[in-house]
Amino acid sequence: MNRLHKVVDFCIRHQTVLGYSIVSLLTAASEQIFSSVVFKCPCNSWNMLYGSSFLLAPAFILLLLSFMVNTRTWRLLTGRCSPEKHLQGIPRGSKARFCQLLMLTTAKALVAPVTWIAVALLGANFYECAASGSSLIFHLFCKDNVTDCQDKLFKMPCGKDSSAKTPSEQLSLQAQSQLIGWFLVASIMTVALISTCVSHSCSPVSYLQLKFWKIYSKKEHELFEVKAKEHATKLAERNTNCFFEATDPAPFHTPSNEDWQKISILYTFNPQEQYYSMMHKYVSTNRGKSTKFEEEGQHLTVLAFVDEAQTSVSEF
Amino acid sequence: MDAFQTILKFFMNRKTAIGYSFMALLTMGGERVFSLVAFRCPCSNENFRYGLVFLFSPALVLLVIGYFLNSKTWKLFTGCWVDPRKIFPRGNVCHFFYIFGQITLNALVAPVMWLSVALLNGTFYECAMSGLKNPAYLHAVCHSKSEKCFEELHKVACDKSSLPFSESDELRRTLQAQSQILGWCVIVTTALLSLLTTCCASCQSKVSHLQLMFWRVYEGTEKEQLEQIFQLYATKLSERNLKCFFENKEPEPISLPAFQAWEDASQLYSFSSSKQHYSTIHRLVEEGQKGSSEERETMLDLADRTEIP
């Protein structure tokens, strides 16, 4: 029991890394399944369309799914075009913040699609099929204008043609695919490393404070869930009891629409104050009534995690 | 015990994702079973009809089941014949179509999953299209093949044609490739449309993000509370009635909501931006139990999608 407890604790502490690893493993596994069970290269003029659809369509779908699942997307979008005046009253400069956060969200959502494309390219089946139908490869391999070269090229992924020339071309296409795959993986990793380094080196917040801040954010979101459930239970109990007993409802304070809107604003960093979240700022500035609440701060990439609620209730 | 609780909480928190994955796996399994056990392409001129029936009838069945399982359907239709004003309230005729549209979109998930899995498999489409007698299509498919292709295409799916193996194999591969490309198109289009509609709805939301989160929690909790209180009152009332029946006594009064109160509470909730009510019952309790028919704006009702009525 104790060991199980330790394992569960370990999983919870490293849940981000584990989450990403599981997503990558699932992508790799489904690529293998698709490649061996579902994928049958038609070996004619449909090659290019077929191969590219298997390469790109799942990546696109994974991108859309990642957007839908990422809670920051919904935090950014909710109420943007709302006819309600107070929701539209977005402070100056937050268009830049919106774009910055949208880019960060896209970058995070790109993990699964890029994994799919990299694994698919390393597997080489889809690229081989698509390339054997592409006019670029045709011009590359059929320079000497041998008759039926186009046909031989189409049938290459099916391994039908037994002429001596074909196997080396097939290997060549597979090699191309794997090279492109490795290049993609390496470049994405490099870009990710460089951007993380840059954002951390430009951070006005020290390392230990950043660590504390992340823990505070997580705790605040967890407690928000707990408190929201408690509050909702009390309100629901009061309402259903009053409905059945036909009595007048006891006064029950619940935050107003404006209060909710104030704590949903995107967070900005101000070095003069030390607020760790919008809720912290709200309660420290007389429930958002003081002018200090309106003060704008900086939009920092390294603090983007503050707006990322990892609560369960934000599922679509 | 604590560890199990944590694991359970983890899975309960992701029950939407787990639900959809389970539905997808079930669809894939069902499609495999169908195509292996039940599906036998007739390889005659009936191919087209047979293939299409196998492709679309399970989708239709799943759509109907989707309608049945959505509790909003029953909330919308209960009593509508007796009082048509319920679904077409004065000044708000589009309300019915808006809600019905939402219900349809929710019910369309399973059929679209079936269609995409069936198309990705390729068997049903291959059978259907090999029986299509459209001259333009036949010309496109039998493009560089022998003359026999035009007459014997419908036998290709069972490998019973007199065409050489390489030709019939290529025809089958082409048909399967078409089917799979079509399947991917269906999935991509559906995913894109659902993301766009969710984004639009979210964008035009009249409440902020955190309040929307709280609202979802409240709706879930209110549902649980209602269940509990139904059980409680039902037990009390039936106990009283049976006791009085058997002991031949006078019943003591138990207060229950009036008929009109039930009617008002059963209305689908419409959000009003000036008030802060999280459900129909909340509004009724705060404003007193009278039939309120003021101008209301409709909003995406967050209530349940799949609940057995």
XYZ file of C-alpha atoms in Angstrom:
625
model
C 0.000 0.000 0.000
C 2.850 2.323 0.923
C 4.680 1.532 -2.306
C 1.544 2.187 -4.348
C 1.189 5.483 -2.540
C 4.776 6.366 -3.463
C 4.185 5.462 -7.106
C 1.022 7.563 -7.248
C 2.834 10.502 -5.639
C 5.636 10.208 -8.182
C 3.113 10.170 -11.022
C 1.356 13.247 -9.692
C 4.568 15.195 -9.233
C 5.766 14.507 -12.732
C 2.390 14.455 -14.412
C 3.304 16.908 -17.163
C 6.292 14.907 -18.347
C 4.380 11.649 -17.979
C 1.467 13.154 -19.882
C 3.647 14.169 -22.797
C 5.418 10.779 -22.805
C 2.119 8.928 -22.863
C 0.861 11.106 -25.720
C 4.058 10.390 -27.671
C 3.839 6.644 -26.993
C 0.190 6.569 -28.045
C 1.033 8.455 -31.233
C 3.852 6.042 -32.039
C 1.637 3.029 -31.316
C -1.241 4.286 -33.449
C 1.178 5.090 -36.277
C 2.360 1.480 -36.183
C -1.220 0.217 -36.175
C -2.240 2.476 -39.039
C 0.839 1.640 -41.016
C 0.443 -2.102 -40.758
C -3.327 -2.548 -40.689
C -5.040 0.324 -42.439
C -2.478 1.745 -44.870
C -2.411 0.150 -48.355
C -0.611 2.224 -50.928
C -2.735 2.108 -54.126
C 0.381 2.098 -56.366
C -1.043 4.280 -59.106
C -1.694 7.978 -59.716
C -3.480 8.228 -56.336
C -0.196 7.654 -54.453
C 0.591 11.294 -53.759
C -2.862 12.191 -52.447
C -3.154 8.983 -50.410
C 0.280 9.195 -48.804
C -0.037 12.886 -47.939
C -3.513 12.426 -46.495
C -2.214 9.734 -44.136
C 0.711 11.929 -43.194
C -1.075 15.231 -42.727
C -4.717 14.540 -41.819
C -3.981 12.846 -38.459
C -1.498 15.627 -37.636
C -4.167 18.265 -38.318
C -6.732 16.387 -36.254
C -4.257 16.056 -33.367
C -3.609 19.802 -33.604
C -7.332 20.586 -33.388
C -7.771 18.151 -30.495
C -4.826 19.688 -28.654
C -6.384 23.136 -29.039
C -9.697 21.890 -27.712
C -8.140 20.192 -24.726
C -5.840 23.083 -23.762
C -7.577 25.137 -21.121
C -5.669 28.291 -22.025
C -7.499 28.382 -25.393
C -10.822 28.740 -23.650
C -9.499 31.199 -21.110
C -8.295 33.373 -23.974
C -11.426 33.067 -26.051
C -14.309 33.163 -23.589
C -16.215 36.359 -23.938
C -13.945 37.995 -26.525
C -16.742 38.852 -28.960
C -19.404 39.038 -26.331
C -22.055 41.733 -26.734
C -21.658 42.419 -23.019
C -19.841 45.714 -22.596
C -17.902 44.822 -19.479
C -16.437 41.700 -21.014
C -15.342 43.586 -24.071
C -13.556 46.230 -22.051
C -10.167 44.693 -22.567
C -7.337 46.871 -21.254
C -4.841 48.460 -23.642
C -1.988 46.343 -24.842
C -3.737 43.101 -24.198
C -4.068 42.486 -27.932
C -0.305 41.888 -27.849
C -0.810 39.668 -24.814
C -3.567 37.784 -26.622
C -1.307 37.150 -29.638
C 1.565 36.108 -27.385
C -0.599 33.646 -25.479
C -2.170 32.360 -28.708
C 1.330 31.626 -30.025
C 2.262 29.848 -26.801
C -0.933 27.792 -26.947
C -0.221 26.868 -30.576
C 3.332 25.878 -29.667
C 2.037 23.614 -26.903
C -0.650 22.182 -29.181
C 1.950 21.360 -31.815
C 3.568 18.622 -29.705
C 1.236 15.794 -30.726
C 1.056 16.621 -34.476
C 4.831 16.975 -34.737
C 5.273 13.670 -32.887
C 2.922 12.035 -35.368
C 4.712 13.486 -38.393
C 8.139 12.586 -37.000
C 7.124 9.010 -36.170
C 5.364 8.620 -39.527
C 8.426 9.895 -41.389
C 10.716 7.598 -39.397
C 8.439 4.699 -40.308
C 8.834 5.706 -43.959
C 5.715 3.972 -45.362
C 3.593 7.068 -45.862
C 6.348 9.221 -47.321
C 7.469 6.459 -49.681
C 3.930 6.127 -51.038
C 3.453 9.895 -51.368
C 6.865 10.547 -52.909
C 6.486 7.799 -55.497
C 3.527 9.774 -56.839
C 5.172 13.187 -56.703
C 6.345 14.932 -59.868
C 9.555 16.146 -58.160
C 10.738 12.597 -57.477
C 9.635 11.635 -60.971
C 11.921 14.271 -62.470
C 14.733 13.192 -60.115
C 14.591 9.475 -60.824
C 13.288 9.341 -64.370
C 15.950 11.557 -65.924
C 16.853 9.056 -68.593
C 13.236 8.910 -69.825
C 12.925 5.136 -69.725
C 9.469 4.096 -70.846
C 7.135 3.026 -68.089
C 9.398 4.786 -65.586
C 6.359 6.564 -64.160
C 4.515 3.280 -63.810
C 7.504 1.562 -62.180
C 7.782 4.469 -59.758
C 4.087 4.183 -58.832
C 4.370 0.455 -58.191
C 7.530 0.765 -56.115
C 5.874 0.919 -52.657
C 4.040 -2.321 -53.403
C 7.329 -4.019 -54.152
C 5.851 -5.474 -57.353
C 8.476 -4.627 -59.927
C 11.574 -6.879 -59.741
C 13.879 -4.784 -61.916
C 17.319 -4.175 -60.406
C 16.935 -0.402 -60.412
C 13.910 -0.294 -58.142
C 15.187 -1.510 -54.776
C 17.829 1.211 -54.543
C 15.251 3.863 -55.343
C 12.912 2.457 -52.771
C 15.722 2.534 -50.221
C 16.529 6.023 -51.328
C 12.957 7.190 -50.678
C 12.897 5.478 -47.298
C 16.247 7.061 -46.432
C 14.926 10.484 -47.456
C 11.908 10.010 -45.269
C 13.921 9.057 -42.222
C 16.386 11.882 -42.755
C 13.553 14.396 -42.936
C 12.072 12.835 -39.788
C 15.280 13.156 -37.784
C 15.852 16.682 -39.061
C 12.355 17.644 -37.926
C 12.868 16.173 -34.467
C 16.280 17.819 -34.059
C 15.118 21.240 -35.235
C 12.000 21.244 -33.050
C 14.078 20.287 -30.005
C 16.614 23.013 -30.744
C 13.922 25.664 -31.231
C 12.206 24.572 -28.001
C 15.468 24.740 -26.052
C 16.438 28.135 -27.421
C 13.009 29.675 -26.815
C 12.845 28.345 -23.235
C 16.347 29.678 -22.556
C 15.478 33.076 -23.995
C 12.228 33.384 -22.045
C 13.925 32.346 -18.803
C 16.903 34.627 -19.305
C 14.586 37.596 -19.887
C 12.655 36.856 -16.717
C 12.734 39.584 -14.049
C 11.617 36.957 -11.530
C 14.276 34.864 -9.800
C 14.496 31.087 -10.099
C 13.280 30.212 -6.591
C 10.414 32.699 -6.788
C 9.385 31.194 -10.124
C 9.403 27.735 -8.559
C 7.267 28.950 -5.669
C 4.965 30.734 -8.118
C 4.316 27.554 -10.084
C 3.439 25.691 -6.916
C 1.204 28.546 -5.773
C -0.631 28.562 -9.139
C -1.262 24.862 -8.959
C -2.495 25.028 -5.377
C -4.759 27.972 -6.127
C -6.354 26.100 -9.006
C -6.837 22.980 -6.901
C -8.409 24.945 -4.083
C -10.585 26.841 -6.557
C -12.027 23.517 -7.659
C -12.683 22.435 -4.091
C -14.227 25.761 -3.073
C -16.309 25.962 -6.243
C -17.740 22.521 -5.551
C -18.476 23.449 -1.913
C -20.120 26.723 -2.874
C -22.122 25.073 -5.652
C -23.306 22.332 -3.267
C -24.504 24.870 -0.700
C -26.284 26.957 -3.354
C -27.874 23.906 -4.993
C -29.044 22.593 -1.597
C -30.632 25.909 -0.736
C -32.369 26.164 -4.113
C -33.735 22.625 -4.246
C -34.927 22.763 -0.630
C -36.722 26.062 -1.244
C -38.296 24.659 -4.379
C -39.714 21.656 -2.581
C -40.738 23.366 0.601
C -42.086 26.463 -1.162
C -40.275 28.705 1.324
C -38.459 31.951 0.751
C -34.755 31.513 0.057
C -32.299 32.532 2.772
C -29.886 35.215 1.524
C -26.795 33.583 0.118
C -23.822 35.538 -1.070
C -22.300 34.430 -4.351
C -19.714 36.471 -6.294
C -21.354 38.803 -8.837
C -20.792 38.673 -12.604
C -18.385 41.602 -12.351
C -16.341 39.880 -9.639
C -15.998 36.799 -11.831
C -15.015 38.918 -14.781
C -12.342 40.731 -12.765
C -10.573 37.541 -11.783
C -10.770 36.144 -15.318
C -8.645 38.916 -16.812
C -5.296 37.780 -18.197
C -2.520 38.202 -15.684
C 0.178 40.855 -16.083
C 3.342 41.214 -14.003
C 4.143 44.385 -12.108
C 7.542 44.425 -10.340
C 6.287 46.971 -7.775
C 3.577 44.702 -6.461
C 3.794 41.099 -5.544
C 0.603 39.507 -6.746
C 0.791 35.882 -7.713
C -2.507 35.744 -9.591
C -5.512 37.858 -10.561
C -7.400 36.502 -7.581
C -4.567 37.599 -5.281
C -4.622 41.056 -6.898
C -8.401 41.231 -6.633
C -8.557 40.456 -2.925
C -5.590 42.740 -2.139
C -7.056 45.780 -3.903
C -10.367 46.014 -2.051
C -12.161 43.486 -4.253
C -10.942 45.161 -7.407
C -12.424 48.525 -6.446
C -9.135 50.337 -5.810
C -7.383 52.008 -8.754
C -4.393 49.729 -8.197
C -6.412 46.946 -9.744
C -6.601 48.754 -13.082
C -2.815 49.170 -13.341
C -1.355 47.331 -16.292
C 1.864 45.372 -16.036
C 4.182 43.476 -18.350
C 3.307 40.466 -20.420
C 5.917 37.869 -19.613
C 6.228 34.600 -21.498
C 7.836 32.902 -18.534
C 4.720 33.653 -16.459
C 2.276 32.234 -18.993
C 1.610 29.326 -16.637
C -0.377 31.642 -14.348
C -3.299 31.748 -16.796
C -3.186 28.073 -17.459
C -5.755 26.548 -15.209
C -5.097 22.873 -14.930
C -8.385 22.169 -13.252
C -10.579 19.324 -14.268
C -13.702 21.386 -14.590
C -12.327 23.238 -17.576
C -12.820 20.274 -19.875
C -14.875 20.848 -22.981
C -6.982 3.670 0.175
C -5.720 7.187 -0.358
C -3.859 6.102 -3.474
C -6.981 4.500 -4.931
C -8.920 7.655 -4.201
C -6.328 9.702 -6.087
C -6.373 7.338 -9.053
C -10.173 7.339 -9.092
C -10.257 11.141 -8.914
C -7.808 11.312 -11.830
C -10.064 9.186 -13.999
C -13.275 10.930 -12.887
C -11.739 14.273 -13.823
C -11.121 13.121 -17.348
C -14.398 11.330 -17.820
C -15.325 13.257 -20.987
C -12.106 12.263 -22.747
C -12.371 8.711 -21.446
C -16.024 8.574 -22.548
C -15.233 9.687 -26.073
C -12.241 7.307 -26.350
C -14.423 4.450 -25.142
C -17.081 5.372 -27.710
C -14.420 5.460 -30.448
C -13.062 2.045 -29.421
C -16.586 0.636 -29.297
C -17.295 2.009 -32.789
C -14.079 0.499 -34.137
C -14.846 -2.846 -32.525
C -18.419 -2.821 -33.792
C -17.298 -1.946 -37.286
C -14.762 -4.793 -37.294
C -17.367 -7.258 -36.081
C -19.844 -6.115 -38.728
C -17.400 -6.253 -41.582
C -16.056 -9.669 -40.599
C -19.240 -11.399 -39.532
C -22.256 -9.782 -41.144
C -20.988 -8.084 -44.296
C -20.898 -10.205 -47.449
C -20.584 -8.148 -50.608
C -23.025 -9.692 -53.131
C -20.716 -8.957 -56.113
C -23.594 -8.260 -58.422
C -25.556 -5.228 -59.544
C -26.851 -4.902 -55.960
C -23.392 -3.875 -54.689
C -24.157 -0.172 -54.585
C -27.345 -0.498 -52.558
C -25.868 -3.117 -50.218
C -22.728 -1.105 -49.500
C -24.651 2.098 -48.895
C -27.108 0.396 -46.548
C -24.276 -1.035 -44.492
C -22.581 2.345 -44.435
C -25.569 4.512 -43.497
C -28.090 2.447 -41.537
C -25.866 1.951 -38.466
C -25.196 5.698 -38.629
C -28.948 6.371 -38.620
C -29.488 3.969 -35.727
C -26.724 5.667 -33.750
C -28.285 9.070 -34.487
C -31.672 7.933 -33.166
C -30.033 6.446 -30.062
C -28.213 9.745 -29.608
C -31.536 11.601 -29.649
C -33.041 9.139 -27.179
C -30.182 9.372 -24.712
C -30.065 13.172 -24.600
C -32.231 14.367 -21.729
C -32.688 17.757 -23.409
C -34.821 16.048 -26.078
C -37.298 14.930 -23.447
C -37.182 18.262 -21.670
C -38.030 19.924 -24.973
C -40.772 17.573 -26.135
C -42.551 16.543 -22.942
C -46.017 18.005 -23.034
C -45.521 19.892 -26.285
C -48.641 18.394 -27.898
C -50.757 19.432 -24.937
C -49.388 22.969 -24.889
C -47.576 23.990 -28.105
C -46.810 27.360 -26.488
C -44.099 25.548 -24.541
C -41.889 25.003 -27.539
C -42.963 28.066 -29.485
C -43.171 30.736 -26.802
C -44.527 34.104 -27.869
C -41.787 36.289 -29.348
C -39.193 33.559 -29.410
C -40.013 31.131 -32.198
C -36.395 30.308 -32.985
C -35.868 28.947 -29.477
C -37.093 25.481 -30.468
C -34.875 25.273 -33.538
C -31.862 26.516 -31.617
C -32.245 23.863 -28.914
C -33.086 21.161 -31.462
C -29.971 22.131 -33.416
C -27.846 21.732 -30.291
C -29.358 18.318 -29.568
C -28.749 17.231 -33.183
C -25.115 18.327 -33.073
C -24.577 16.312 -29.907
C -26.339 13.284 -31.376
C -24.246 13.461 -34.555
C -21.017 12.498 -32.790
C -21.554 8.724 -32.837
C -22.790 8.477 -36.469
C -19.847 10.552 -37.711
C -17.475 8.293 -35.755
C -19.077 5.247 -37.370
C -18.861 6.757 -40.859
C -15.199 7.705 -40.485
C -14.218 4.289 -39.091
C -16.193 2.501 -41.818
C -14.643 4.659 -44.546
C -11.125 4.179 -43.147
C -11.665 0.448 -43.264
C -12.675 0.646 -46.907
C -14.702 -2.573 -47.211
C -18.178 -1.001 -47.412
C -17.159 1.775 -49.811
C -15.259 -0.659 -52.039
C -18.318 -2.863 -52.325
C -20.677 0.067 -52.908
C -18.622 1.912 -55.525
C -17.748 -1.212 -57.459
C -21.469 -1.476 -58.141
C -21.980 2.140 -59.230
C -23.128 2.140 -62.858
C -22.381 5.792 -63.575
C -20.545 5.968 -66.966
C -18.337 8.918 -65.964
C -17.219 7.156 -62.785
C -16.606 3.853 -64.584
C -14.560 5.700 -67.179
C -12.421 7.329 -64.482
C -11.811 4.089 -62.582
C -11.318 1.758 -65.560
C -9.177 4.359 -67.245
C -6.183 2.345 -68.361
C -7.540 -1.119 -67.780
C -8.874 -3.810 -70.074
C -12.349 -3.667 -71.620
C -13.662 -6.284 -69.193
C -13.260 -3.787 -66.365
C -16.462 -1.974 -67.345
C -18.615 -5.100 -67.093
C -16.851 -6.898 -64.290
C -16.044 -4.162 -61.821
C -18.738 -5.382 -59.423
C -17.031 -8.796 -59.199
C -13.678 -7.308 -58.253
C -14.576 -6.993 -54.532
C -14.903 -10.799 -54.234
C -11.907 -11.525 -56.473
C -14.265 -13.385 -58.795
C -13.636 -11.372 -61.964
C -11.779 -12.658 -64.994
C -9.421 -9.693 -64.947
C -5.721 -10.416 -64.413
C -4.693 -10.350 -60.756
C -2.572 -7.211 -61.021
C -5.468 -5.251 -62.506
C -8.091 -6.410 -60.040
C -5.670 -5.858 -57.155
C -4.988 -2.332 -58.378
C -8.711 -1.621 -58.735
C -9.359 -2.790 -55.176
C -6.463 -0.717 -53.884
C -7.721 2.365 -55.736
C -11.233 1.975 -54.333
C -9.880 1.478 -50.819
C -7.592 4.482 -51.231
C -10.575 6.637 -52.300
C -12.522 5.391 -49.302
C -9.734 6.159 -46.854
C -9.111 9.626 -48.282
C -12.852 10.298 -47.990
C -12.752 9.025 -44.396
C -9.939 11.411 -43.495
C -11.849 14.282 -45.134
C -14.897 13.479 -43.002
C -12.847 13.411 -39.797
C -10.924 16.591 -40.610
C -14.081 18.503 -41.615
C -15.961 17.395 -38.514
C -13.067 18.249 -36.204
C -12.647 21.668 -37.815
C -16.377 22.437 -37.689
C -16.678 21.400 -34.061
C -13.644 23.490 -33.058
C -15.021 26.505 -34.934
C -18.503 26.217 -33.435
C -17.098 25.752 -29.929
C -14.791 28.749 -30.427
C -17.666 30.911 -31.709
C -19.908 29.887 -28.857
C -17.133 30.510 -26.336
C -16.243 33.840 -27.901
C -19.818 35.082 -27.709
C -20.249 33.845 -24.177
C -21.834 36.380 -21.895
C -19.991 35.119 -18.855
C -16.300 35.024 -18.100
C -14.233 31.868 -18.180
C -13.992 31.140 -14.458
C -17.699 31.810 -13.955
C -18.440 29.351 -16.761
C -16.336 26.775 -14.935
C -18.242 27.406 -11.709
C -21.502 27.167 -13.638
C -20.631 23.674 -14.878
C -19.835 22.569 -11.340
C -23.105 24.067 -10.102
C -25.155 22.289 -12.764
C -23.624 18.939 -11.870
C -24.189 19.515 -8.177
C -27.779 20.680 -8.654
C -28.553 17.546 -10.626
C -27.176 15.378 -7.806
C -29.107 17.352 -5.203
C -32.345 17.039 -7.182
C -31.905 13.267 -7.388
C -31.321 13.068 -3.659
C -34.276 15.268 -2.796
C -36.559 13.340 -5.185
C -35.568 10.150 -3.380
C -36.137 11.744 0.013
C -39.565 13.167 -0.720
C -40.688 10.110 -2.652
C -39.764 7.961 0.336
C -41.558 10.282 2.758
C -44.727 10.469 0.658
C -44.945 6.779 -0.120
C -44.288 5.877 3.526
C -47.063 8.205 4.638
C -49.508 6.888 2.040
C -48.869 3.250 2.736
C -48.980 3.782 6.485
C -52.313 5.539 6.233
C -53.654 2.850 3.926
C -52.712 -0.006 6.172
C -53.478 1.654 9.471
C -56.599 3.405 8.199
C -55.504 6.798 9.533
C -55.795 10.382 8.328
C -52.753 11.498 6.333
C -50.629 14.261 7.798
C -49.885 17.083 5.329
C -46.640 16.976 3.354
C -45.823 20.031 1.310
C -44.929 19.300 -2.298
C -44.494 21.705 -5.207
C -47.691 22.581 -7.106
C -48.364 21.504 -10.697
C -47.474 24.943 -12.048
C -44.208 24.941 -10.055
C -43.190 21.660 -11.708
C -44.084 23.119 -15.121
C -41.978 26.200 -14.480
C -39.035 24.187 -13.180
C -39.063 21.926 -16.242
C -38.479 24.712 -18.710
C -35.135 24.729 -20.461
C -32.990 27.375 -18.872
C -32.394 30.640 -20.711
C -29.712 32.956 -19.464
C -30.529 36.515 -18.585
C -27.574 38.868 -18.484
C -29.053 41.184 -15.892
C -29.644 38.504 -13.316
C -27.244 36.024 -11.881
C -29.136 32.789 -11.986
C -27.365 29.543 -12.624
C -30.423 27.437 -13.469
C -34.216 27.469 -13.866
C -34.719 26.380 -10.265
C -32.346 29.080 -9.022
C -34.313 31.700 -10.939
C -37.646 30.373 -9.713
C -36.513 30.338 -6.106
C -35.097 33.869 -6.290
C -37.982 35.426 -8.206
C -40.826 33.501 -6.658
C -42.727 30.704 -8.349
C -44.632 32.493 -11.073
C -44.503 31.734 -14.792
C -41.980 34.291 -15.939
C -42.234 34.981 -19.617
C -40.150 38.109 -20.046
C -37.848 38.567 -22.967
C -34.914 36.207 -22.506
C -31.829 35.618 -24.550
C -30.908 32.057 -25.170
C -27.464 30.801 -24.506
C -25.748 27.504 -24.808
C -27.360 25.451 -22.124
C -24.543 23.712 -20.348
C -26.697 20.880 -19.054
C -25.817 17.264 -19.661
C -25.458 15.713 -23.029
C -25.993 12.060 -22.473
C -28.302 11.215 -19.677
C -30.808 8.430 -19.665
C -34.203 10.083 -19.084
